[in-house]
Amino acid sequence: MRIPSAVAASSRGWTLAVPAASSGVNLPPKLPILHNSIVAAPHSTAALRLSSGRASVAQVKSRATQPSAPALVASVADLFEFICAGPLLNKLGYTPEKIGERIDEWLECGLLLSRLFKLDELRLSTPQKARFYHYYIPVFLWCEDLIEQHRSKFKDGEEIPPLVIGVSAPQGSGKTTLVFALDFLFKRTGKNSATLSIDDFYLTAEGQAALRNENPGNSLLEFRGNAGSHDLAFSVETLTALTRLTKEGERMKLPRYDKSAYGGRGDRADPSTWPEVQGPLHVILFEGWMLGFKPLPNETVKAVDPQLEMVNKNLEAYFDSWDKFVDSWIVIKIQDPKCVFQWRLEAEIAMRQDGKPGMSDEEVMDFVSRYLPAYKAYLPGLYEEGPRGSEEERLLVIEVDNGRNPIAAH
C-alpha cells in the first residue's frame, strides 16, 4: 500500500507528552471488555512517541531528535496499514487518503485511549490495537463528523442544541465501555458531552413494586428491565431539559439509578449524588439495551413468549419518550442473543474472583432469561430496518463477534 505523504509527515514531526496513566483517570466499575481482554499494567511517566512496540522508551526518545528517522517512519506506516484494514472503514467512507489526511487525529486518539485505559501505547497487543484503531477511534471520528454537520446547519448567533447519539446494544456487548471511551475523547478534544442510560429512568422502588403487583405471574415485569419498568414522563422531562442546555453557565444534574438498593432490586439514586453538567453541550450519548425497539403485532410476540404481550403494549409509548430525541444511531449487532448469558456469567465470575459479591450461575441464568424474549422478538427488526425514524447516513450498525470485536459495519 502506498503511504500518503501526510502519514510520513506526521511520523517525522508529531510528539505528545503523556503523564503517567495512573494519575487521575478513574475507570468506571463495570468495564467487562477491558477488564477481560485489554487492561494491562500502567506504564511509567515518559514523553512517548507512537511506535509499533519494537523499540524501548529510551530508543524512542533518542529518535525524537532525528525527525526523519527511517525506523520511526516505518512504525507509523505499519500502524497506518493496520488502521486501513479495519472492518468499519467502508461503511464510514474512510479511504486510505482520508485516513492519511487525518492521521494526526488517529494518533492523538490512540495516545489518549492508552492513557485512559492505563496501557503502554508502545506495547499494545494486536487485540488492543484493534479495539482502539478498528473500533473506538473510527466510531469517534464518525461521531465528530456528525456533530460538525449538525452544527453547520445553524447560523452564527443561533442557539445550537446538542446532537443526541443513541447507542443500542445488548447487555454485555460493550456499549458501556464504548460510551465511556467516546465521552472521554469528546471531553479531551474540546467537545462538551453528557451521558445517559435508559437505566437512569427506571421506576423508583415504589413504582417497581406497583408494576409487579399490577402484573402478577408475569416474570418479565417482576423486576426492572423490560418496557413498562421505566418512568417515561421523567424521561421526557430530563431529555427535553438536557437538549435545551445550550447556554454558557447553565447547569443540570443527570439522574442516576442505584442497582444495589433494596437488596439488588434497585431504586433511583439520591439526587445529591447525581453528576452535574453545564452548557453549552455539543453531544449527548444515550445508551440502552432496548433503545430503538419497535412494537410488533401481538401474535408475533405471543409466539415468542405469551408474557411479552404486555411488554409489547408498553413499548408503544417508548418512541415519543426516547427514540424521537435521538438524531443519530449506533447499533451494536450480536450474532446470537445467547451470548448475553455467557458475557454476564464472565462478568459475575470476575467479580467473585475479585472478592466482590456476584450472582451465582443459576442467578445469572434467571436474570438473563427475563431479557431473552425481548431480544428474540425485537432484535431482528432492529438489525434489518434500524430504529424508527432513523436515516441511513446517520445509522451505524456494527456487527461484533462472540469476543465483542467488530467484524463488519452496515
Tab-separated table of C-alpha atoms in Angstrom:
chain	number	residue	atom	x	y	z
A	1	MET	CA	0.000	0.000	0.000
A	2	ARG	CA	1.287	3.464	-0.892
A	3	ILE	CA	1.666	5.549	2.282
A	4	PRO	CA	0.211	9.076	1.911
A	5	SER	CA	2.710	11.883	2.425
A	6	ALA	CA	0.678	13.161	5.389
A	7	VAL	CA	1.437	9.929	7.251
A	8	ALA	CA	5.173	10.256	6.725
A	9	ALA	CA	4.991	13.913	7.745
A	10	SER	CA	3.197	13.008	10.968
A	11	SER	CA	5.738	10.322	11.765
A	12	ARG	CA	8.521	12.885	11.400
A	13	GLY	CA	7.035	15.698	13.367
A	14	TRP	CA	4.314	14.561	15.780
A	15	THR	CA	5.092	14.292	19.514
A	16	LEU	CA	2.856	14.252	22.557
A	17	ALA	CA	3.998	14.214	26.169
A	18	VAL	CA	1.782	11.864	28.182
A	19	PRO	CA	1.775	11.857	32.001
A	20	ALA	CA	1.545	8.639	33.960
A	21	ALA	CA	-1.655	6.809	33.116
A	22	SER	CA	-2.332	6.158	36.769
A	23	SER	CA	-2.704	9.874	37.561
A	24	GLY	CA	-6.296	10.966	37.923
A	25	VAL	CA	-8.059	8.658	35.454
A	26	ASN	CA	-10.710	6.521	37.118
A	27	LEU	CA	-12.302	3.616	35.294
A	28	PRO	CA	-15.995	3.019	35.923
A	29	PRO	CA	-16.702	-0.122	37.957
A	30	LYS	CA	-18.288	-2.048	35.088
A	31	LEU	CA	-15.983	-2.323	32.086
A	32	PRO	CA	-16.121	-6.050	31.288
A	33	ILE	CA	-14.431	-5.855	27.905
A	34	LEU	CA	-11.400	-4.036	29.170
A	35	HIS	CA	-11.135	-5.988	32.382
A	36	ASN	CA	-11.228	-9.265	30.495
A	37	SER	CA	-9.094	-8.564	27.476
A	38	ILE	CA	-7.436	-5.170	27.333
A	39	VAL	CA	-6.371	-3.610	30.623
A	40	ALA	CA	-2.712	-4.089	31.398
A	41	ALA	CA	-0.357	-2.664	33.983
A	42	PRO	CA	0.076	1.131	33.957
A	43	HIS	CA	3.155	2.469	32.205
A	44	SER	CA	5.640	4.837	33.827
A	45	THR	CA	5.782	8.573	33.233
A	46	ALA	CA	7.535	9.378	29.989
A	47	ALA	CA	7.408	11.558	26.910
A	48	LEU	CA	6.184	8.916	24.491
A	49	ARG	CA	6.112	8.704	20.734
A	50	LEU	CA	3.948	6.342	18.766
A	51	SER	CA	5.780	3.138	17.896
A	52	SER	CA	4.979	-0.373	16.761
A	53	GLY	CA	6.320	-1.616	20.099
A	54	ARG	CA	9.665	-2.803	18.728
A	55	ALA	CA	11.701	-0.044	20.393
A	56	SER	CA	12.316	0.762	24.028
A	57	VAL	CA	11.229	4.073	25.547
A	58	ALA	CA	14.858	5.203	25.581
A	59	GLN	CA	15.266	4.388	21.896
A	60	VAL	CA	12.090	6.273	21.014
A	61	LYS	CA	13.294	9.304	22.998
A	62	SER	CA	16.553	9.170	21.092
A	63	ARG	CA	14.748	9.063	17.758
A	64	ALA	CA	12.770	12.174	18.713
A	65	THR	CA	15.895	14.188	17.894
A	66	GLN	CA	16.025	12.587	14.423
A	67	PRO	CA	12.848	13.839	12.712
A	68	SER	CA	13.344	11.716	9.599
A	69	ALA	CA	14.469	8.508	11.351
A	70	PRO	CA	13.519	5.639	8.962
A	71	ALA	CA	12.585	3.243	11.799
A	72	LEU	CA	10.030	5.681	13.204
A	73	VAL	CA	8.532	6.322	9.769
A	74	ALA	CA	8.186	2.573	9.336
A	75	SER	CA	6.404	2.145	12.679
A	76	VAL	CA	3.820	4.808	11.855
A	77	ALA	CA	3.465	3.338	8.376
A	78	ASP	CA	2.792	-0.064	9.940
A	79	LEU	CA	0.073	1.457	12.106
A	80	PHE	CA	-1.395	3.248	9.094
A	81	GLU	CA	-1.709	-0.070	7.241
A	82	PHE	CA	-3.264	-1.628	10.353
A	83	ILE	CA	-5.826	1.180	10.525
A	84	CYS	CA	-6.671	0.774	6.837
A	85	ALA	CA	-7.518	-2.895	7.432
A	86	GLY	CA	-10.328	-2.001	9.838
A	87	PRO	CA	-13.764	-3.567	9.224
A	88	LEU	CA	-15.758	-0.337	9.666
A	89	LEU	CA	-13.994	1.842	7.135
A	90	ASN	CA	-16.019	1.045	4.002
A	91	LYS	CA	-19.304	1.897	5.693
A	92	LEU	CA	-17.819	5.086	7.135
A	93	GLY	CA	-16.310	6.110	3.806
A	94	TYR	CA	-12.799	6.353	5.232
A	95	THR	CA	-10.406	5.718	2.351
A	96	PRO	CA	-6.631	5.482	2.903
A	97	GLU	CA	-6.372	9.022	1.549
A	98	LYS	CA	-8.892	10.370	4.067
A	99	ILE	CA	-7.192	8.494	6.891
A	100	GLY	CA	-3.871	9.963	5.830
A	101	GLU	CA	-5.320	13.481	5.879
A	102	ARG	CA	-6.458	12.984	9.481
A	103	ILE	CA	-3.649	10.758	10.709
A	104	ASP	CA	-2.746	13.201	13.485
A	105	GLU	CA	-6.244	12.775	14.935
A	106	TRP	CA	-5.906	8.975	14.856
A	107	LEU	CA	-2.535	9.171	16.597
A	108	GLU	CA	-3.745	11.591	19.249
A	109	CYS	CA	-6.823	9.474	19.985
A	110	GLY	CA	-4.670	6.367	20.302
A	111	LEU	CA	-2.480	8.073	22.874
A	112	LEU	CA	-5.473	9.405	24.805
A	113	LEU	CA	-7.139	5.979	24.924
A	114	SER	CA	-3.911	4.355	26.061
A	115	ARG	CA	-3.780	6.818	28.902
A	116	LEU	CA	-7.460	6.300	29.762
A	117	PHE	CA	-7.172	2.523	29.961
A	118	LYS	CA	-3.717	2.585	31.590
A	119	LEU	CA	-1.933	0.919	28.714
A	120	ASP	CA	1.558	1.458	27.333
A	121	GLU	CA	0.994	2.659	23.778
A	122	LEU	CA	4.472	1.413	22.875
A	123	ARG	CA	3.425	-2.139	23.633
A	124	LEU	CA	-0.198	-2.519	22.589
A	125	SER	CA	-1.100	-6.065	21.694
A	126	THR	CA	-2.884	-6.725	18.407
A	127	PRO	CA	-6.294	-7.103	20.150
A	128	GLN	CA	-5.706	-3.850	21.998
A	129	LYS	CA	-4.746	-2.025	18.806
A	130	ALA	CA	-7.814	-3.465	17.092
A	131	ARG	CA	-10.117	-2.291	19.872
A	132	PHE	CA	-8.726	1.235	19.586
A	133	TYR	CA	-7.979	1.691	15.888
A	134	HIS	CA	-10.620	-0.601	14.362
A	135	TYR	CA	-13.448	0.309	16.742
A	136	TYR	CA	-13.374	3.178	19.211
A	137	ILE	CA	-11.445	5.715	17.133
A	138	PRO	CA	-13.284	5.323	13.796
A	139	VAL	CA	-16.622	5.475	15.641
A	140	PHE	CA	-15.455	8.588	17.486
A	141	LEU	CA	-14.356	10.310	14.266
A	142	TRP	CA	-17.697	9.411	12.645
A	143	CYS	CA	-19.486	10.991	15.613
A	144	GLU	CA	-17.290	14.081	15.346
A	145	ASP	CA	-18.237	14.428	11.679
A	146	LEU	CA	-21.921	14.170	12.597
A	147	ILE	CA	-21.530	16.881	15.224
A	148	GLU	CA	-19.885	19.204	12.708
A	149	GLN	CA	-22.621	18.537	10.143
A	150	HIS	CA	-25.279	19.169	12.788
A	151	ARG	CA	-23.747	22.447	13.938
A	152	SER	CA	-23.224	23.689	10.384
A	153	LYS	CA	-26.998	23.855	9.915
A	154	PHE	CA	-27.285	26.793	12.311
A	155	LYS	CA	-26.406	30.432	11.694
A	156	ASP	CA	-23.937	32.442	13.735
A	157	GLY	CA	-25.524	33.579	16.971
A	158	GLU	CA	-28.227	30.906	16.978
A	159	GLU	CA	-28.529	28.558	19.922
A	160	ILE	CA	-27.399	25.106	18.806
A	161	PRO	CA	-28.967	22.114	20.543
A	162	PRO	CA	-26.654	19.189	21.263
A	163	LEU	CA	-26.596	16.245	18.893
A	164	VAL	CA	-28.155	13.200	20.561
A	165	ILE	CA	-26.475	9.908	19.615
A	166	GLY	CA	-28.329	6.759	20.621
A	167	VAL	CA	-26.284	3.635	21.345
A	168	SER	CA	-28.393	0.477	21.270
A	169	ALA	CA	-26.679	-2.741	22.282
A	170	PRO	CA	-27.477	-5.900	24.255
A	171	GLN	CA	-26.127	-6.255	27.772
A	172	GLY	CA	-22.501	-7.255	27.936
A	173	SER	CA	-21.767	-6.384	24.296
A	174	GLY	CA	-19.560	-3.424	25.149
A	175	LYS	CA	-21.814	-0.357	24.999
A	176	THR	CA	-20.781	0.889	28.454
A	177	THR	CA	-17.103	0.787	27.505
A	178	LEU	CA	-17.717	2.306	24.072
A	179	VAL	CA	-19.710	5.198	25.537
A	180	PHE	CA	-17.073	5.684	28.243
A	181	ALA	CA	-14.334	5.926	25.613
A	182	LEU	CA	-16.353	8.261	23.356
A	183	ASP	CA	-17.245	10.549	26.243
A	184	PHE	CA	-13.583	10.731	27.285
A	185	LEU	CA	-12.421	11.539	23.752
A	186	PHE	CA	-15.083	14.213	23.318
A	187	LYS	CA	-14.042	15.949	26.512
A	188	ARG	CA	-10.323	15.743	25.713
A	189	THR	CA	-10.818	17.177	22.232
A	190	GLY	CA	-12.952	20.147	23.225
A	191	LYS	CA	-16.487	18.783	22.887
A	192	ASN	CA	-18.783	19.204	25.888
A	193	SER	CA	-20.641	15.904	26.298
A	194	ALA	CA	-23.145	14.242	28.611
A	195	THR	CA	-24.074	10.584	29.034
A	196	LEU	CA	-27.375	8.981	29.947
A	197	SER	CA	-28.541	5.380	30.148
A	198	ILE	CA	-32.070	4.073	29.925
A	199	ASP	CA	-31.258	2.528	33.326
A	200	ASP	CA	-31.320	6.047	34.765
A	201	PHE	CA	-35.046	6.173	34.011
A	202	TYR	CA	-36.143	3.033	35.840
A	203	LEU	CA	-39.157	3.393	38.090
A	204	THR	CA	-38.455	4.080	41.733
A	205	ALA	CA	-38.579	1.090	44.100
A	206	GLU	CA	-42.148	2.052	44.949
A	207	GLY	CA	-43.136	2.271	41.300
A	208	GLN	CA	-41.477	-1.044	40.530
A	209	ALA	CA	-43.412	-2.721	43.339
A	210	ALA	CA	-46.666	-1.319	41.945
A	211	LEU	CA	-45.814	-2.633	38.470
A	212	ARG	CA	-45.110	-6.066	39.904
A	213	ASN	CA	-48.448	-6.096	41.758
A	214	GLU	CA	-50.310	-4.992	38.631
A	215	ASN	CA	-48.856	-7.888	36.624
A	216	PRO	CA	-48.913	-10.922	38.918
A	217	GLY	CA	-47.307	-14.001	37.421
A	218	ASN	CA	-45.529	-12.099	34.636
A	219	SER	CA	-41.838	-12.779	35.229
A	220	LEU	CA	-40.857	-10.251	32.558
A	221	LEU	CA	-42.270	-7.430	34.697
A	222	GLU	CA	-41.348	-8.820	38.095
A	223	PHE	CA	-38.065	-6.915	38.117
A	224	ARG	CA	-36.716	-3.863	36.340
A	225	GLY	CA	-35.618	-4.159	32.711
A	226	ASN	CA	-38.396	-4.613	30.166
A	227	ALA	CA	-40.698	-1.991	28.672
A	228	GLY	CA	-43.040	-0.830	31.407
A	229	SER	CA	-40.394	-0.612	34.109
A	230	HIS	CA	-39.294	2.926	33.152
A	231	ASP	CA	-40.600	6.322	34.212
A	232	LEU	CA	-41.369	7.717	30.769
A	233	ALA	CA	-42.637	11.091	31.974
A	234	PHE	CA	-39.358	11.561	33.836
A	235	SER	CA	-37.507	10.517	30.677
A	236	VAL	CA	-39.219	13.186	28.584
A	237	GLU	CA	-38.658	15.838	31.234
A	238	THR	CA	-34.957	15.002	31.525
A	239	LEU	CA	-34.195	14.661	27.809
A	240	THR	CA	-36.111	17.836	26.966
A	241	ALA	CA	-34.210	19.853	29.557
A	242	LEU	CA	-30.865	18.376	28.555
A	243	THR	CA	-31.314	19.147	24.855
A	244	ARG	CA	-32.029	22.763	25.826
A	245	LEU	CA	-28.736	23.145	27.658
A	246	THR	CA	-27.328	25.496	25.040
A	247	LYS	CA	-26.069	28.499	27.005
A	248	GLU	CA	-22.857	29.147	28.873
A	249	GLY	CA	-23.266	28.750	32.610
A	250	GLU	CA	-26.480	26.713	32.503
A	251	ARG	CA	-26.266	23.658	34.741
A	252	MET	CA	-28.236	20.474	35.180
A	253	LYS	CA	-27.958	17.301	37.215
A	254	LEU	CA	-28.190	13.962	35.417
A	255	PRO	CA	-30.274	11.252	37.117
A	256	ARG	CA	-28.639	8.006	38.136
A	257	TYR	CA	-30.012	4.665	39.311
A	258	ASP	CA	-28.698	2.629	42.243
A	259	LYS	CA	-28.982	-1.047	41.292
A	260	SER	CA	-27.710	-2.172	44.696
A	261	ALA	CA	-30.569	-0.601	46.670
A	262	TYR	CA	-33.186	-2.786	48.350
A	263	GLY	CA	-31.130	-5.929	48.138
A	264	GLY	CA	-30.466	-5.553	44.425
A	265	ARG	CA	-33.999	-4.648	43.376
A	266	GLY	CA	-32.774	-1.094	42.887
A	267	ASP	CA	-34.042	2.446	43.333
A	268	ARG	CA	-33.377	5.881	41.901
A	269	ALA	CA	-30.209	7.260	43.436
A	270	ASP	CA	-30.372	10.206	45.798
A	271	PRO	CA	-30.269	13.438	43.720
A	272	SER	CA	-27.375	14.667	45.856
A	273	THR	CA	-25.220	12.004	44.167
A	274	TRP	CA	-26.209	12.852	40.588
A	275	PRO	CA	-23.414	14.257	38.403
A	276	GLU	CA	-23.775	17.778	37.076
A	277	VAL	CA	-23.191	19.016	33.538
A	278	GLN	CA	-23.107	22.553	32.240
A	279	GLY	CA	-23.890	24.113	28.918
A	280	PRO	CA	-23.466	24.562	26.144
A	281	LEU	CA	-23.493	20.862	25.300
A	282	HIS	CA	-22.199	19.612	21.956
A	283	VAL	CA	-23.331	15.986	22.198
A	284	ILE	CA	-25.419	13.641	24.349
A	285	LEU	CA	-24.672	9.905	24.392
A	286	PHE	CA	-27.847	7.990	25.266
A	287	GLU	CA	-27.389	4.240	25.628
A	288	GLY	CA	-29.513	1.216	26.421
A	289	TRP	CA	-30.137	-2.433	25.691
A	290	MET	CA	-33.638	-1.889	24.244
A	291	LEU	CA	-33.220	1.558	22.730
A	292	GLY	CA	-34.812	1.594	19.289
A	293	PHE	CA	-37.060	-1.456	19.817
A	294	LYS	CA	-40.356	-1.204	17.919
A	295	PRO	CA	-43.666	-2.830	18.945
A	296	LEU	CA	-44.788	-5.809	16.873
A	297	PRO	CA	-48.149	-7.462	16.135
A	298	ASN	CA	-49.460	-9.251	19.214
A	299	GLU	CA	-49.473	-12.649	17.528
A	300	THR	CA	-45.802	-12.275	16.724
A	301	VAL	CA	-44.729	-11.549	20.298
A	302	LYS	CA	-47.078	-14.139	21.806
A	303	ALA	CA	-45.416	-16.773	19.629
A	304	VAL	CA	-42.114	-15.879	21.294
A	305	ASP	CA	-43.493	-15.718	24.851
A	306	PRO	CA	-47.109	-15.022	25.922
A	307	GLN	CA	-45.794	-12.840	28.763
A	308	LEU	CA	-44.307	-10.496	26.160
A	309	GLU	CA	-47.764	-9.250	25.127
A	310	MET	CA	-47.952	-6.704	27.963
A	311	VAL	CA	-44.350	-5.645	27.400
A	312	ASN	CA	-45.160	-5.095	23.717
A	313	LYS	CA	-48.159	-2.939	24.638
A	314	ASN	CA	-45.980	-0.870	26.979
A	315	LEU	CA	-43.407	-0.418	24.214
A	316	GLU	CA	-45.859	1.653	22.140
A	317	ALA	CA	-45.151	4.726	24.282
A	318	TYR	CA	-41.366	4.500	24.098
A	319	PHE	CA	-40.810	6.177	20.730
A	320	ASP	CA	-42.193	9.507	21.938
A	321	SER	CA	-40.369	9.185	25.250
A	322	TRP	CA	-36.929	8.104	23.995
A	323	ASP	CA	-36.350	7.492	20.303
A	324	LYS	CA	-37.710	10.765	18.947
A	325	PHE	CA	-34.958	12.610	20.844
A	326	VAL	CA	-32.216	10.668	19.030
A	327	ASP	CA	-30.609	12.297	15.978
A	328	SER	CA	-28.095	9.577	15.062
A	329	TRP	CA	-27.728	5.925	15.948
A	330	ILE	CA	-25.053	3.385	16.749
A	331	VAL	CA	-26.466	-0.148	16.881
A	332	ILE	CA	-24.234	-2.990	18.044
A	333	LYS	CA	-25.345	-6.207	16.374
A	334	ILE	CA	-24.622	-9.524	18.075
A	335	GLN	CA	-24.626	-12.898	16.357
A	336	ASP	CA	-26.668	-14.791	18.953
A	337	PRO	CA	-28.656	-13.436	21.936
A	338	LYS	CA	-27.423	-16.427	23.945
A	339	CYS	CA	-24.043	-14.653	24.071
A	340	VAL	CA	-25.587	-12.331	26.653
A	341	PHE	CA	-25.687	-15.187	29.175
A	342	GLN	CA	-22.016	-16.030	28.621
A	343	TRP	CA	-20.924	-12.394	28.826
A	344	ARG	CA	-22.887	-11.835	32.018
A	345	LEU	CA	-21.534	-15.030	33.510
A	346	GLU	CA	-17.958	-13.955	32.736
A	347	ALA	CA	-18.557	-10.614	34.449
A	348	GLU	CA	-20.019	-12.236	37.562
A	349	ILE	CA	-17.185	-14.764	37.767
A	350	ALA	CA	-14.667	-11.936	37.544
A	351	MET	CA	-16.467	-10.081	40.331
A	352	ARG	CA	-16.434	-13.145	42.572
A	353	GLN	CA	-12.746	-13.704	41.886
A	354	ASP	CA	-12.086	-10.104	42.921
A	355	GLY	CA	-13.842	-10.748	46.220
A	356	LYS	CA	-16.940	-8.758	45.278
A	357	PRO	CA	-20.497	-10.053	45.578
A	358	GLY	CA	-21.672	-11.614	42.346
A	359	MET	CA	-24.587	-13.696	41.153
A	360	SER	CA	-24.336	-17.465	41.038
A	361	ASP	CA	-24.561	-19.252	37.691
A	362	GLU	CA	-28.212	-20.050	38.396
A	363	GLU	CA	-28.987	-16.449	39.293
A	364	VAL	CA	-27.321	-15.266	36.105
A	365	MET	CA	-29.455	-17.643	34.057
A	366	ASP	CA	-32.621	-16.398	35.777
A	367	PHE	CA	-31.585	-12.768	35.279
A	368	VAL	CA	-30.797	-13.104	31.577
A	369	SER	CA	-33.889	-15.225	30.888
A	370	ARG	CA	-36.057	-12.194	31.636
A	371	TYR	CA	-34.487	-10.330	28.711
A	372	LEU	CA	-34.152	-13.089	26.115
A	373	PRO	CA	-37.791	-12.988	24.903
A	374	ALA	CA	-37.416	-9.292	24.027
A	375	TYR	CA	-34.116	-9.947	22.266
A	376	LYS	CA	-35.651	-12.737	20.205
A	377	ALA	CA	-38.680	-10.651	19.270
A	378	TYR	CA	-37.194	-7.218	18.613
A	379	LEU	CA	-33.558	-7.572	17.583
A	380	PRO	CA	-34.258	-8.950	14.060
A	381	GLY	CA	-36.326	-5.880	13.155
A	382	LEU	CA	-33.823	-3.500	14.714
A	383	TYR	CA	-30.977	-5.028	12.707
A	384	GLU	CA	-32.908	-5.217	9.441
A	385	GLU	CA	-34.780	-1.916	9.493
A	386	GLY	CA	-32.979	0.224	12.065
A	387	PRO	CA	-34.729	2.240	14.768
A	388	ARG	CA	-37.951	4.003	13.837
A	389	GLY	CA	-37.204	7.369	12.228
A	390	SER	CA	-33.510	6.644	11.654
A	391	GLU	CA	-31.794	7.801	8.451
A	392	GLU	CA	-29.247	5.638	6.642
A	393	GLU	CA	-26.485	8.248	6.716
A	394	ARG	CA	-26.996	8.682	10.465
A	395	LEU	CA	-27.185	4.985	11.322
A	396	LEU	CA	-24.137	2.845	12.017
A	397	VAL	CA	-24.760	-0.866	12.650
A	398	ILE	CA	-21.628	-2.553	13.989
A	399	GLU	CA	-21.578	-6.339	13.989
A	400	VAL	CA	-19.425	-7.878	16.732
A	401	ASP	CA	-18.268	-11.461	17.233
A	402	ASN	CA	-18.586	-13.503	20.415
A	403	GLY	CA	-15.445	-11.778	21.689
A	404	ARG	CA	-17.125	-8.381	21.209
A	405	ASN	CA	-14.722	-7.459	18.406
A	406	PRO	CA	-16.115	-5.585	15.388
A	407	ILE	CA	-16.246	-7.703	12.243
A	408	ALA	CA	-18.470	-5.647	9.916
A	409	ALA	CA	-20.497	-2.449	9.596
A	410	HIS	CA	-23.762	-1.823	7.778
